[in-house]
XYZ file of C-alpha atoms in Angstrom:
482
model
C -26.128 -0.182 8.766
C -26.506 3.530 9.524
C -23.445 5.673 10.136
C -24.675 7.184 13.414
C -24.700 3.970 15.524
C -21.312 3.015 14.122
C -19.782 6.319 15.119
C -21.433 6.122 18.530
C -19.009 3.327 19.520
C -16.204 5.837 18.921
C -17.880 8.575 20.925
C -18.828 10.584 17.837
C -22.300 11.818 16.995
C -23.679 12.156 13.512
C -26.937 13.698 12.352
C -26.554 12.503 8.767
C -28.749 9.594 7.685
C -25.976 7.776 5.796
C -26.137 4.070 4.960
C -22.852 2.190 5.403
C -22.570 -0.924 3.264
C -19.102 -2.086 4.325
C -15.926 -1.215 6.208
C -12.493 -0.926 4.667
C -8.964 0.108 5.614
C -7.605 -0.474 2.090
C -8.611 2.084 -0.526
C -8.311 -0.600 -3.224
C -11.180 -2.582 -1.690
C -13.539 0.350 -1.119
C -16.967 -0.047 -2.690
C -19.786 2.533 -2.840
C -21.207 3.187 0.610
C -18.139 2.049 2.528
C -16.771 3.604 5.690
C -13.029 4.019 5.080
C -10.641 3.940 8.055
C -7.290 5.559 7.259
C -4.581 3.713 9.189
C -0.939 4.802 9.377
C 1.043 1.756 8.251
C 4.638 0.641 8.329
C 5.186 1.419 4.651
C 2.331 3.800 3.815
C 0.032 6.262 5.542
C -3.627 5.536 4.971
C -4.481 9.227 5.039
C -2.707 9.563 1.693
C -5.329 7.289 0.159
C -8.420 9.104 1.372
C -8.960 10.763 -2.058
C -8.845 7.371 -3.784
C -11.249 5.907 -1.242
C -13.709 8.757 -1.783
C -13.352 8.438 -5.552
C -14.302 4.774 -5.221
C -17.464 5.703 -3.322
C -16.576 5.888 0.370
C -19.549 7.424 2.181
C -17.509 8.546 5.203
C -13.951 8.509 6.496
C -12.325 7.908 9.877
C -8.861 9.464 10.163
C -6.231 10.264 12.797
C -6.006 13.851 11.493
C -8.411 16.404 10.109
C -8.065 16.864 6.369
C -10.115 18.479 3.595
C -12.473 15.770 2.404
C -15.641 15.816 0.266
C -17.096 12.992 2.391
C -17.865 13.324 6.117
C -14.596 12.827 8.024
C -14.299 11.953 11.720
C -11.075 12.228 13.679
C -9.976 9.558 16.169
C -6.819 9.256 18.214
C -6.079 5.633 17.303
C -7.559 4.432 13.994
C -6.477 0.819 14.605
C -8.429 0.745 17.849
C -11.319 2.467 16.103
C -11.351 -0.140 13.335
C -11.673 -2.964 15.875
C -14.648 -1.332 17.601
C -16.282 -0.399 14.297
C -15.928 -3.972 13.008
C -17.501 -5.355 16.172
C -20.459 -2.984 15.835
C -20.852 -3.554 12.100
C -21.136 -7.326 12.579
C -23.474 -7.014 15.555
C -20.973 -7.637 18.368
C -20.803 -11.404 17.745
C -18.227 -11.961 20.504
C -20.885 -11.165 23.107
C -22.604 -14.429 22.147
C -19.423 -16.494 22.441
C -17.085 -17.811 25.109
C -13.662 -16.723 23.870
C -10.501 -18.559 24.880
C -7.303 -16.781 23.868
C -3.894 -18.461 23.701
C -0.589 -16.618 23.535
C 3.098 -17.482 23.803
C 6.181 -17.727 21.645
C 5.596 -21.358 20.737
C 2.827 -23.907 21.145
C -0.197 -21.715 20.379
C -1.477 -23.781 17.465
C -1.035 -27.124 19.222
C -2.717 -25.902 22.407
C -5.574 -24.358 20.423
C -6.228 -27.695 18.712
C -6.207 -29.469 22.056
C -8.678 -27.051 23.629
C -10.897 -27.131 20.523
C -10.966 -30.936 20.557
C -11.784 -31.012 24.269
C -14.697 -28.616 23.688
C -15.963 -30.836 20.887
C -15.658 -33.909 23.093
C -17.713 -32.061 25.729
C -20.509 -31.585 23.186
C -19.954 -27.925 22.353
C -19.886 -26.466 18.863
C -16.506 -24.760 18.809
C -14.731 -22.483 16.385
C -10.968 -22.011 16.130
C -8.954 -19.140 14.651
C -5.191 -19.175 14.249
C -2.117 -19.930 12.194
C -3.821 -22.666 10.190
C -6.950 -20.640 9.414
C -10.490 -20.539 10.763
C -12.386 -23.716 11.619
C -15.905 -24.553 12.676
C -15.597 -27.849 14.464
C -12.904 -29.682 12.517
C -13.973 -28.266 9.148
C -11.968 -25.499 7.510
C -14.080 -22.363 7.209
C -11.667 -19.715 5.896
C -8.001 -18.977 5.342
C -6.341 -16.387 7.566
C -3.347 -14.400 6.296
C -2.240 -13.738 9.888
C -2.211 -15.836 13.055
C -4.732 -13.367 14.472
C -6.748 -11.792 11.629
C -7.302 -8.080 11.211
C -10.509 -6.814 12.875
C -12.576 -6.805 9.679
C -11.930 -10.481 8.998
C -11.927 -11.424 12.674
C -15.391 -10.071 13.434
C -16.791 -11.442 10.190
C -15.504 -14.864 11.232
C -16.973 -14.506 14.712
C -20.292 -13.500 13.135
C -20.158 -16.579 10.884
C -19.402 -18.799 13.859
C -22.385 -17.484 15.796
C -24.566 -18.071 12.734
C -23.262 -21.652 12.538
C -24.166 -22.338 16.152
C -20.792 -22.004 17.843
C -20.822 -21.394 21.571
C -17.032 -21.230 22.073
C -14.132 -19.934 19.999
C -10.489 -20.757 20.632
C -8.175 -18.097 19.264
C -4.422 -17.726 18.920
C -3.534 -14.184 19.975
C -0.174 -13.019 18.667
C 1.990 -10.197 19.926
C 1.509 -8.447 16.579
C -2.251 -8.647 17.102
C -1.856 -6.796 20.384
C 0.552 -4.253 18.915
C -1.846 -3.487 16.079
C -5.004 -3.599 18.222
C -6.647 -6.438 16.266
C -8.524 -7.775 19.301
C -9.283 -4.401 20.910
C -12.620 -4.402 22.712
C -12.856 -8.183 23.075
C -13.170 -9.855 26.469
C -11.784 -13.375 26.780
C -13.361 -15.757 29.264
C -9.929 -17.310 29.677
C -6.426 -16.467 28.544
C -3.566 -18.958 28.307
C 0.110 -18.035 28.610
C 2.447 -20.728 27.316
C 5.969 -19.290 27.311
C 8.103 -16.363 26.217
C 11.494 -16.350 24.541
C 13.243 -13.823 22.267
C 11.608 -13.966 18.841
C 9.755 -11.714 16.405
C 12.215 -8.926 17.135
C 13.431 -6.823 14.244
C 12.185 -4.644 11.382
C 8.455 -5.039 10.829
C 7.949 -6.908 14.099
C 9.007 -5.660 17.570
C 11.670 -3.084 18.368
C 13.096 -5.154 21.227
C 12.326 -7.907 23.706
C 10.750 -5.456 26.158
C 8.171 -4.384 23.580
C 7.519 -8.002 22.634
C 6.896 -8.971 26.262
C 4.740 -5.894 26.898
C 2.500 -6.742 23.944
C 2.053 -10.287 25.236
C 1.253 -8.989 28.717
C -1.302 -6.479 27.442
C -3.497 -9.347 26.297
C -4.235 -10.404 29.868
C -5.867 -7.073 30.676
C -8.670 -8.321 28.413
C -9.091 -11.677 30.173
C -11.691 -12.535 32.804
C -9.545 -15.481 33.921
C -6.201 -17.010 33.021
C -3.869 -19.968 33.270
C -0.131 -19.558 32.927
C 3.103 -21.469 32.716
C 4.251 -21.374 36.316
C 7.811 -22.196 35.277
C 8.230 -19.290 32.869
C 9.924 -16.215 34.273
C 7.612 -13.969 32.255
C 4.397 -15.285 33.829
C 4.349 -12.735 36.726
C 4.498 -9.910 34.160
C 1.537 -11.435 32.351
C -0.488 -12.121 35.510
C 0.044 -8.572 36.753
C -2.189 -7.298 33.954
C -5.200 -9.385 34.958
C -8.223 -7.788 36.635
C -7.983 -8.193 40.433
C -10.962 -10.562 40.599
C -9.788 -12.861 37.792
C -9.343 -16.558 38.693
C -5.774 -17.688 38.044
C -4.198 -21.139 37.763
C -0.740 -22.357 36.811
C 0.569 -25.431 35.023
C 3.963 -27.038 34.585
C 6.163 -29.699 36.099
C 7.183 -27.830 39.253
C 5.698 -28.602 42.658
C 4.287 -25.070 42.874
C 2.141 -25.458 39.729
C -1.582 -26.018 40.173
C -1.774 -28.525 37.301
C 1.476 -30.381 37.910
C 2.824 -32.757 35.297
C 4.707 -35.837 36.402
C 6.306 -38.596 34.381
C 6.364 -38.482 30.580
C 6.763 -41.702 28.590
C 7.151 -41.932 24.799
C 4.702 -44.133 22.907
C 4.626 -44.834 19.190
C 2.647 -46.396 16.383
C 3.270 -46.612 12.626
C 1.368 -43.341 12.142
C 2.271 -41.286 15.211
C 4.776 -40.503 17.904
C 2.937 -39.905 21.154
C 3.280 -39.368 24.875
C 1.709 -40.755 28.017
C 1.975 -38.486 31.037
C 0.729 -38.193 34.571
C -0.787 -35.275 36.468
C -0.301 -35.013 40.205
C -3.974 -35.090 41.212
C -5.011 -37.945 38.857
C -4.404 -41.675 39.144
C -4.943 -42.378 35.446
C -2.344 -41.099 32.923
C -3.304 -38.891 29.968
C -2.347 -39.687 26.361
C -1.626 -37.376 23.429
C -0.654 -38.328 19.846
C 2.304 -35.922 19.990
C 5.856 -36.487 21.208
C 7.977 -34.766 23.776
C 7.879 -32.771 26.952
C 7.066 -29.547 25.077
C 3.832 -31.044 23.731
C 2.985 -32.374 27.174
C 3.488 -28.825 28.473
C 0.891 -27.672 25.922
C -1.419 -30.451 27.092
C -1.030 -29.317 30.719
C -2.092 -25.828 29.581
C -5.156 -27.334 27.895
C -6.025 -29.320 31.018
C -5.666 -26.218 33.193
C -7.820 -23.913 31.086
C -10.497 -26.536 30.437
C -10.749 -27.258 34.136
C -11.086 -23.532 34.762
C -13.941 -23.480 32.249
C -15.627 -26.347 34.107
C -15.360 -28.954 31.351
C -15.759 -32.606 32.398
C -12.685 -34.767 32.977
C -13.773 -37.421 30.483
C -13.999 -34.793 27.737
C -10.517 -33.508 28.600
C -9.066 -36.999 28.266
C -10.923 -37.786 25.049
C -10.044 -34.464 23.459
C -6.354 -34.850 24.231
C -6.298 -38.373 22.803
C -7.750 -37.057 19.519
C -5.684 -33.874 19.254
C -3.458 -34.595 16.263
C -2.260 -31.351 14.686
C -1.352 -31.166 10.977
C 2.302 -30.272 10.496
C 3.191 -30.661 14.175
C 5.423 -33.706 14.719
C 3.324 -35.396 12.043
C 4.563 -38.834 11.018
C 4.403 -39.927 7.384
C 3.781 -43.710 7.340
C 5.896 -45.773 4.956
C 7.106 -49.340 4.465
C 10.803 -48.501 4.234
C 11.441 -48.447 7.982
C 12.289 -44.730 7.868
C 10.597 -42.528 10.439
C 9.674 -39.305 8.596
C 8.484 -36.398 10.741
C 7.016 -33.140 9.391
C 7.116 -30.220 11.813
C 6.576 -26.456 11.691
C 9.637 -25.717 13.882
C 11.080 -22.449 12.634
C 13.134 -21.039 15.481
C 15.837 -22.342 17.803
C 13.483 -23.142 20.682
C 11.131 -25.213 18.525
C 14.098 -26.881 16.770
C 15.479 -27.946 20.135
C 12.075 -29.152 21.292
C 11.330 -31.390 18.309
C 14.855 -32.729 17.771
C 15.328 -33.450 21.478
C 12.127 -35.448 21.669
C 13.085 -37.517 18.604
C 16.053 -38.765 20.627
C 13.566 -40.361 23.049
C 12.548 -42.928 20.424
C 14.666 -45.723 18.905
C 16.580 -44.272 15.980
C 19.639 -44.499 13.817
C 20.841 -41.309 12.231
C 18.708 -38.169 12.394
C 18.735 -36.287 9.084
C 17.255 -32.806 9.200
C 15.981 -30.826 6.185
C 15.538 -27.119 6.838
C 16.031 -23.557 5.676
C 15.063 -20.242 7.203
C 12.582 -17.484 6.502
C 13.909 -14.513 4.606
C 13.592 -10.907 5.799
C 13.641 -12.093 9.387
C 16.295 -11.505 12.080
C 19.500 -13.241 10.865
C 20.243 -14.593 14.345
C 17.240 -16.905 14.064
C 18.819 -18.934 11.251
C 22.188 -19.083 13.000
C 20.597 -20.350 16.217
C 18.634 -23.010 14.309
C 21.848 -24.173 12.641
C 23.563 -24.524 16.019
C 20.715 -26.644 17.372
C 20.745 -28.800 14.236
C 24.494 -29.318 14.594
C 24.013 -30.364 18.214
C 21.051 -32.714 17.815
C 21.136 -34.033 14.216
C 23.636 -36.251 12.409
C 23.286 -34.721 8.944
C 21.645 -31.626 7.446
C 20.215 -30.814 4.035
C 19.948 -27.034 3.826
C 17.265 -25.758 1.482
C 14.562 -23.179 0.777
C 11.953 -22.223 3.365
C 10.120 -18.928 2.734
C 12.852 -16.665 1.309
C 10.403 -13.818 0.712
C 12.496 -11.013 -0.805
C 15.894 -12.306 0.314
C 18.089 -14.431 -1.998
C 17.869 -18.050 -0.897
C 21.575 -18.401 -1.625
C 22.383 -15.830 1.054
C 20.118 -17.541 3.592
C 21.630 -20.968 2.986
C 25.158 -19.546 3.114
C 24.486 -18.099 6.559
C 23.176 -21.454 7.773
C 26.079 -23.484 6.425
C 28.617 -21.057 7.867
C 27.021 -21.617 11.270
C 27.020 -25.392 10.751
C 30.695 -25.317 9.848
C 32.242 -28.761 10.150
C 30.170 -29.887 13.104
C 28.040 -32.309 11.052
C 27.917 -33.304 7.355
C 25.675 -31.028 5.297
C 24.593 -30.375 1.740
C 22.857 -27.422 0.115
C 20.015 -28.158 -2.309
C 17.937 -25.064 -3.066
C 14.971 -26.959 -4.520
C 13.081 -28.165 -1.423
C 11.509 -31.120 -3.252
C 14.933 -32.326 -4.361
C 16.303 -31.721 -0.864
C 13.622 -33.974 0.624
C 14.311 -36.639 -2.003
C 18.028 -36.477 -1.176
C 17.417 -36.878 2.556
C 15.202 -39.902 1.950
C 17.776 -41.410 -0.410
C 20.395 -41.068 2.338
C 18.175 -42.580 5.027
C 18.527 -46.211 6.026
C 15.955 -48.335 7.876
C 15.815 -47.126 11.452
C 16.888 -43.571 10.574
C 14.741 -40.514 11.172
C 14.198 -37.710 8.633
C 12.908 -34.462 10.120
C 11.435 -31.944 7.675
C 11.393 -28.709 9.637
C 9.977 -25.263 8.969
C 7.002 -25.764 6.656
C 4.709 -28.013 8.666
C 1.126 -27.453 7.544
C 2.001 -24.700 5.047
C 0.998 -25.382 1.465
C 3.264 -22.852 -0.204
C 6.731 -21.350 -0.491
C 6.691 -17.568 -0.222
C 9.122 -15.839 -2.565
C 9.257 -12.448 -4.289
C 5.747 -11.534 -3.205
C 4.234 -14.817 -4.420
C 3.032 -17.902 -2.606
C 3.984 -20.805 -4.829
C 2.049 -24.026 -4.113
C 4.166 -26.555 -2.244
C 3.143 -29.443 0.000
C 5.718 -31.546 1.832
C 3.077 -34.226 2.306
C 2.565 -34.396 -1.474
C 6.327 -34.595 -2.014
C 6.518 -37.515 0.423
C 3.649 -39.278 -1.313
C 5.442 -38.833 -4.635
C 8.739 -40.145 -3.292
C 7.359 -43.270 -1.630
C 5.153 -44.020 -4.640
C 8.306 -44.056 -6.761
C 10.380 -45.805 -4.103
C 8.086 -48.238 -2.273
């Protein structure tokens, strides 16, 4: 692609006939002919790496400041915003050929995205999905994503791929960090979904405070042509205030004032799943999802609301919800020992409370919870999780989660201090051994909840992602102990 049309999206003109072969914001990945965008980062300033980028063959540079440079250099006010617009142009503006549905909230984004994706598939559309678990075309994995919402270079490449593969719709999780760092700048979403907001992702490397966190969530809705929101969440008015005046708006929840109003919720179960059957005020026939608890029903109400707003048929909504199992979200591991083993991604106090509360709705003996906490994250998160575990579980095995650069011993010590003497607990740093211990303790009728890892296939420590699958550990245990 020529440099001139790329720069035109930034309001710059260029009379040089320069071919641009790629875009990069990391000097280590620059190849000859690249356009290098120098982005000020949390730990390093990209302008410091302009010489390296040019040495590696960068044909031009975009920078927030004017600097001596042997390659053509163009100054922009916000290089993150510029990168998003450049990536869109470089890949041919693929989003213009897609119906984008964006989902945001503190918890429930991945589950709701799966539900909406499965409803679209049931309606006969070819749908893509981008989020915490990676990028999918239909139900097939297409690419891994290092972030819930990828950086613009990966995001627009994925959207381009999805157009090439015949997708008409893309469901995307949009995180607060994505908004803060302008990853989706320039995109217009046909519909935005607001699930909930609670204090999280606040601290070094994330958000300065709750006000910034909420403002980043709200900013997303300025890019939405329509929206549905949780009518019971106090933050919804702040979100809705950002919508364009003409945008259609609907609400969901269990309150009488909600447009899509949930009614009764009944637990259902099978050997391979814990599920829910729930009613909606304007429908005679209940809906069914293969996920337990009121919090998952709330996600389903969001999916119903947004899919109705998009004009999808009722039969597709019902079919999609019935098929919407989500890996690592209240996922039951079948076994012949009479132990109900549940794998869930819960990694904060709100999600701990949601999953453990719903387990109480099913017949059970003791509830044994296996969990740790992510390192280099706000310490209050692990203390709050411990308090919820002490309230809703009968026994805890405290272990490794993703310690990152923090000693796992320090993390576990914080958790056990918060647990105190409220319930019996043990510390086993090796997560495999911790799971084995919990299963050894469990008797028929007991529940074992493995919380924190969910779908993840690794443990992140000291800059490495070491392969680890809870599902594989469970298969190993029950093979040895049928």
